[in-house]
mmCIF file of C-alpha atoms in Angstrom:
data_model
loop_
_atom_site.group_PDB
_atom_site.id
_atom_site.type_symbol
_atom_site.label_atom_id
_atom_site.label_comp_id
_atom_site.label_asym_id
_atom_site.label_seq_id
_atom_site.Cartn_x
_atom_site.Cartn_y
_atom_site.Cartn_z
ATOM 1 C CA MET A 1 2.256 -13.412 -24.564
ATOM 2 C CA THR A 2 0.760 -10.214 -25.595
ATOM 3 C CA THR A 3 -0.286 -7.738 -22.861
ATOM 4 C CA ILE A 4 -3.321 -5.831 -22.841
ATOM 5 C CA PRO A 5 -2.513 -3.071 -19.533
ATOM 6 C CA SER A 6 -6.533 -2.310 -19.319
ATOM 7 C CA ARG A 7 -6.893 -5.555 -18.832
ATOM 8 C CA LEU A 8 -6.170 -5.659 -15.171
ATOM 9 C CA ALA A 9 -6.987 -1.672 -14.755
ATOM 10 C CA ARG A 10 -8.829 -0.595 -11.715
ATOM 11 C CA PRO A 11 -9.899 3.037 -11.305
ATOM 12 C CA ALA A 12 -8.573 4.853 -8.309
ATOM 13 C CA ILE A 13 -10.931 4.980 -5.664
ATOM 14 C CA MET A 14 -10.746 6.018 -2.194
ATOM 15 C CA SER A 15 -12.438 3.773 0.810
ATOM 16 C CA ARG A 16 -16.080 5.515 2.392
ATOM 17 C CA SER A 17 -15.207 3.139 5.095
ATOM 18 C CA ARG A 18 -13.241 0.872 6.995
ATOM 19 C CA GLU A 19 -15.678 -1.392 5.899
ATOM 20 C CA HIS A 20 -15.374 -0.395 2.500
ATOM 21 C CA GLN A 21 -11.797 -0.705 3.087
ATOM 22 C CA ALA A 22 -11.292 -4.172 4.226
ATOM 23 C CA PHE A 23 -13.491 -5.688 1.291
ATOM 24 C CA ARG A 24 -11.086 -4.359 -0.668
ATOM 25 C CA VAL A 25 -8.117 -5.735 1.305
ATOM 26 C CA ARG A 26 -9.702 -8.640 0.776
ATOM 27 C CA GLU A 27 -9.913 -8.384 -3.071
ATOM 28 C CA LEU A 28 -6.578 -7.482 -3.569
ATOM 29 C CA TYR A 29 -5.266 -10.661 -1.157
ATOM 30 C CA ARG A 30 -7.982 -13.115 -2.380
ATOM 31 C CA ASP A 31 -6.608 -12.039 -6.312
ATOM 32 C CA TRP A 32 -2.852 -11.940 -5.541
ATOM 33 C CA TYR A 33 -4.016 -15.674 -4.064
ATOM 34 C CA ARG A 34 -5.693 -17.178 -6.788
ATOM 35 C CA SER A 35 -3.070 -15.989 -9.346
ATOM 36 C CA ALA A 36 -0.150 -17.802 -7.151
ATOM 37 C CA PRO A 37 0.338 -20.858 -10.166
ATOM 38 C CA GLU A 38 0.170 -18.061 -13.313
ATOM 39 C CA ILE A 39 2.747 -15.771 -11.278
ATOM 40 C CA CYS A 40 4.814 -19.197 -11.236
ATOM 41 C CA ALA A 41 3.978 -20.105 -15.021
ATOM 42 C CA LEU A 42 4.548 -17.041 -16.077
ATOM 43 C CA TYR A 43 7.827 -16.408 -14.595
ATOM 44 C CA ALA A 44 8.827 -19.965 -14.561
ATOM 45 C CA LEU A 45 10.017 -19.700 -10.893
ATOM 46 C CA ASN A 46 11.688 -22.814 -9.246
ATOM 47 C CA VAL A 47 9.775 -22.883 -6.343
ATOM 48 C CA SER A 48 6.315 -23.608 -6.074
ATOM 49 C CA PRO A 49 2.365 -21.919 -5.707
ATOM 50 C CA ASN A 50 2.181 -22.397 -1.783
ATOM 51 C CA THR A 51 5.497 -21.033 -1.595
ATOM 52 C CA VAL A 52 4.602 -17.629 -3.714
ATOM 53 C CA ARG A 53 1.074 -17.633 -1.291
ATOM 54 C CA ALA A 54 3.375 -17.998 1.248
ATOM 55 C CA ALA A 55 5.177 -15.101 0.557
ATOM 56 C CA ILE A 56 1.975 -13.374 -0.218
ATOM 57 C CA ARG A 57 0.106 -13.769 3.232
ATOM 58 C CA GLN A 58 3.376 -12.903 5.043
ATOM 59 C CA ARG A 59 3.675 -9.714 2.978
ATOM 60 C CA PHE A 60 -0.172 -9.275 4.025
ATOM 61 C CA GLU A 61 0.719 -9.739 7.218
ATOM 62 C CA ALA A 62 3.262 -7.362 7.761
ATOM 63 C CA ASN A 63 1.042 -4.611 7.057
ATOM 64 C CA ARG A 64 -1.679 -5.811 9.579
ATOM 65 C CA HIS A 65 -0.831 -3.274 12.182
ATOM 66 C CA LEU A 66 -2.021 -0.269 10.180
ATOM 67 C CA GLU A 67 -4.488 2.038 11.500
ATOM 68 C CA ASP A 68 -4.367 5.039 9.422
ATOM 69 C CA LEU A 69 -6.994 5.042 6.977
ATOM 70 C CA GLY A 70 -4.259 6.605 4.401
ATOM 71 C CA ALA A 71 -1.378 4.322 5.066
ATOM 72 C CA ILE A 72 -3.794 1.141 4.386
ATOM 73 C CA GLU A 73 -5.141 3.250 1.532
ATOM 74 C CA ARG A 74 -1.773 3.817 -0.187
ATOM 75 C CA GLN A 75 -0.696 0.190 0.278
ATOM 76 C CA ILE A 76 -4.399 -0.971 -1.335
ATOM 77 C CA LEU A 77 -3.434 0.973 -4.454
ATOM 78 C CA LYS A 78 0.719 -0.038 -4.033
ATOM 79 C CA GLY A 79 -0.559 -3.780 -3.876
ATOM 80 C CA ARG A 80 -2.970 -3.477 -7.058
ATOM 81 C CA GLN A 81 -0.485 -1.355 -8.799
ATOM 82 C CA THR A 82 2.436 -4.089 -8.527
ATOM 83 C CA TYR A 83 -0.464 -6.765 -9.127
ATOM 84 C CA GLN A 84 -1.044 -5.784 -12.212
ATOM 85 C CA GLU A 85 2.384 -4.999 -13.460
ATOM 86 C CA THR A 86 3.171 -8.962 -12.157
ATOM 87 C CA MET A 87 0.436 -9.957 -14.270
ATOM 88 C CA ASN A 88 0.792 -8.225 -17.155
ATOM 89 C CA ALA A 89 4.802 -9.663 -16.958
ATOM 90 C CA TRP A 90 6.131 -6.009 -17.019
ATOM 91 C CA MET A 91 8.370 -7.442 -14.565
ATOM 92 C CA GLN A 92 11.051 -9.880 -15.017
ATOM 93 C CA GLU A 93 12.075 -12.900 -12.424
ATOM 94 C CA PRO A 94 14.589 -11.389 -10.426
ATOM 95 C CA HIS A 95 12.097 -8.539 -9.670
ATOM 96 C CA ILE A 96 9.494 -11.254 -8.341
ATOM 97 C CA MET A 97 12.315 -13.309 -6.718
ATOM 98 C CA GLY A 98 13.438 -9.711 -4.540
ATOM 99 C CA ILE A 99 10.334 -8.150 -4.362
ATOM 100 C CA LEU A 100 7.750 -10.912 -3.250
ATOM 101 C CA LEU A 101 9.644 -13.784 -2.099
ATOM 102 C CA LYS A 102 12.610 -11.795 -0.332
ATOM 103 C CA PRO A 103 11.851 -12.014 3.590
ATOM 104 C CA GLU A 104 11.079 -8.367 4.149
ATOM 105 C CA VAL A 105 12.861 -7.870 7.712
ATOM 106 C CA GLN A 106 17.372 -7.664 7.937
ATOM 107 C CA PRO A 107 19.023 -8.672 10.825
ATOM 108 C CA GLU A 108 20.305 -5.783 13.459
ATOM 109 C CA ARG A 109 23.896 -5.443 12.803
ATOM 110 C CA THR A 110 25.946 -4.634 16.040
ATOM 111 C CA PHE A 111 28.414 -1.630 15.991
ATOM 112 C CA MET A 112 31.593 -4.077 15.715
ATOM 113 C CA GLN A 113 30.118 -5.056 12.467
ATOM 114 C CA LYS A 114 29.157 -2.017 11.031
ATOM 115 C CA PHE A 115 32.565 -1.175 12.200
ATOM 116 C CA LEU A 116 34.237 -3.757 10.641
ATOM 117 C CA THR A 117 32.546 -3.447 7.423
ATOM 118 C CA SER A 118 33.976 0.577 7.841
ATOM 119 C CA ARG A 119 30.274 1.742 7.350
ATOM 120 C CA ASP A 120 28.016 3.398 10.238
ATOM 121 C CA GLU A 121 25.124 5.054 8.011
ATOM 122 C CA ASP A 122 22.651 4.472 10.611
ATOM 123 C CA ALA A 123 24.858 6.475 12.854
ATOM 124 C CA ALA A 124 26.019 9.067 9.919
ATOM 125 C CA ILE A 125 24.710 12.776 10.435
ATOM 126 C CA PRO A 126 23.745 14.402 6.608
ATOM 127 C CA ALA A 127 25.424 17.268 6.325
ATOM 128 C CA ALA A 128 23.650 20.764 7.036
ATOM 129 C CA SER A 129 22.096 22.140 3.615
ATOM 130 C CA SER A 130 22.239 25.676 3.304
#
């Protein structure tokens, strides 16, 4: 399939109001939701479009708590960029399976689990830079 990069290109605009921002979020969600069957076919995924749709919804629900207009704007731009890269087939199947379908939350490890793996990155203090 020949990719046409400008096919999905959109100008990077800032939202004028919270209502306009909500409209852009819904528009992005609809684009992702409607393209789930095409994503499954394009990347020959072993999952159904409903699974992809559930993962997309989970990603959008994870950012529902955002209130800062700048943070929401960054998420919209990042989501639009990922959508364009996905639909232009600029990603590989492992990217789709890892980015889209992998759960975002990692289980919290106890001190003993970190100790047994000989790492405690969470408590490491970076060296002073001079």
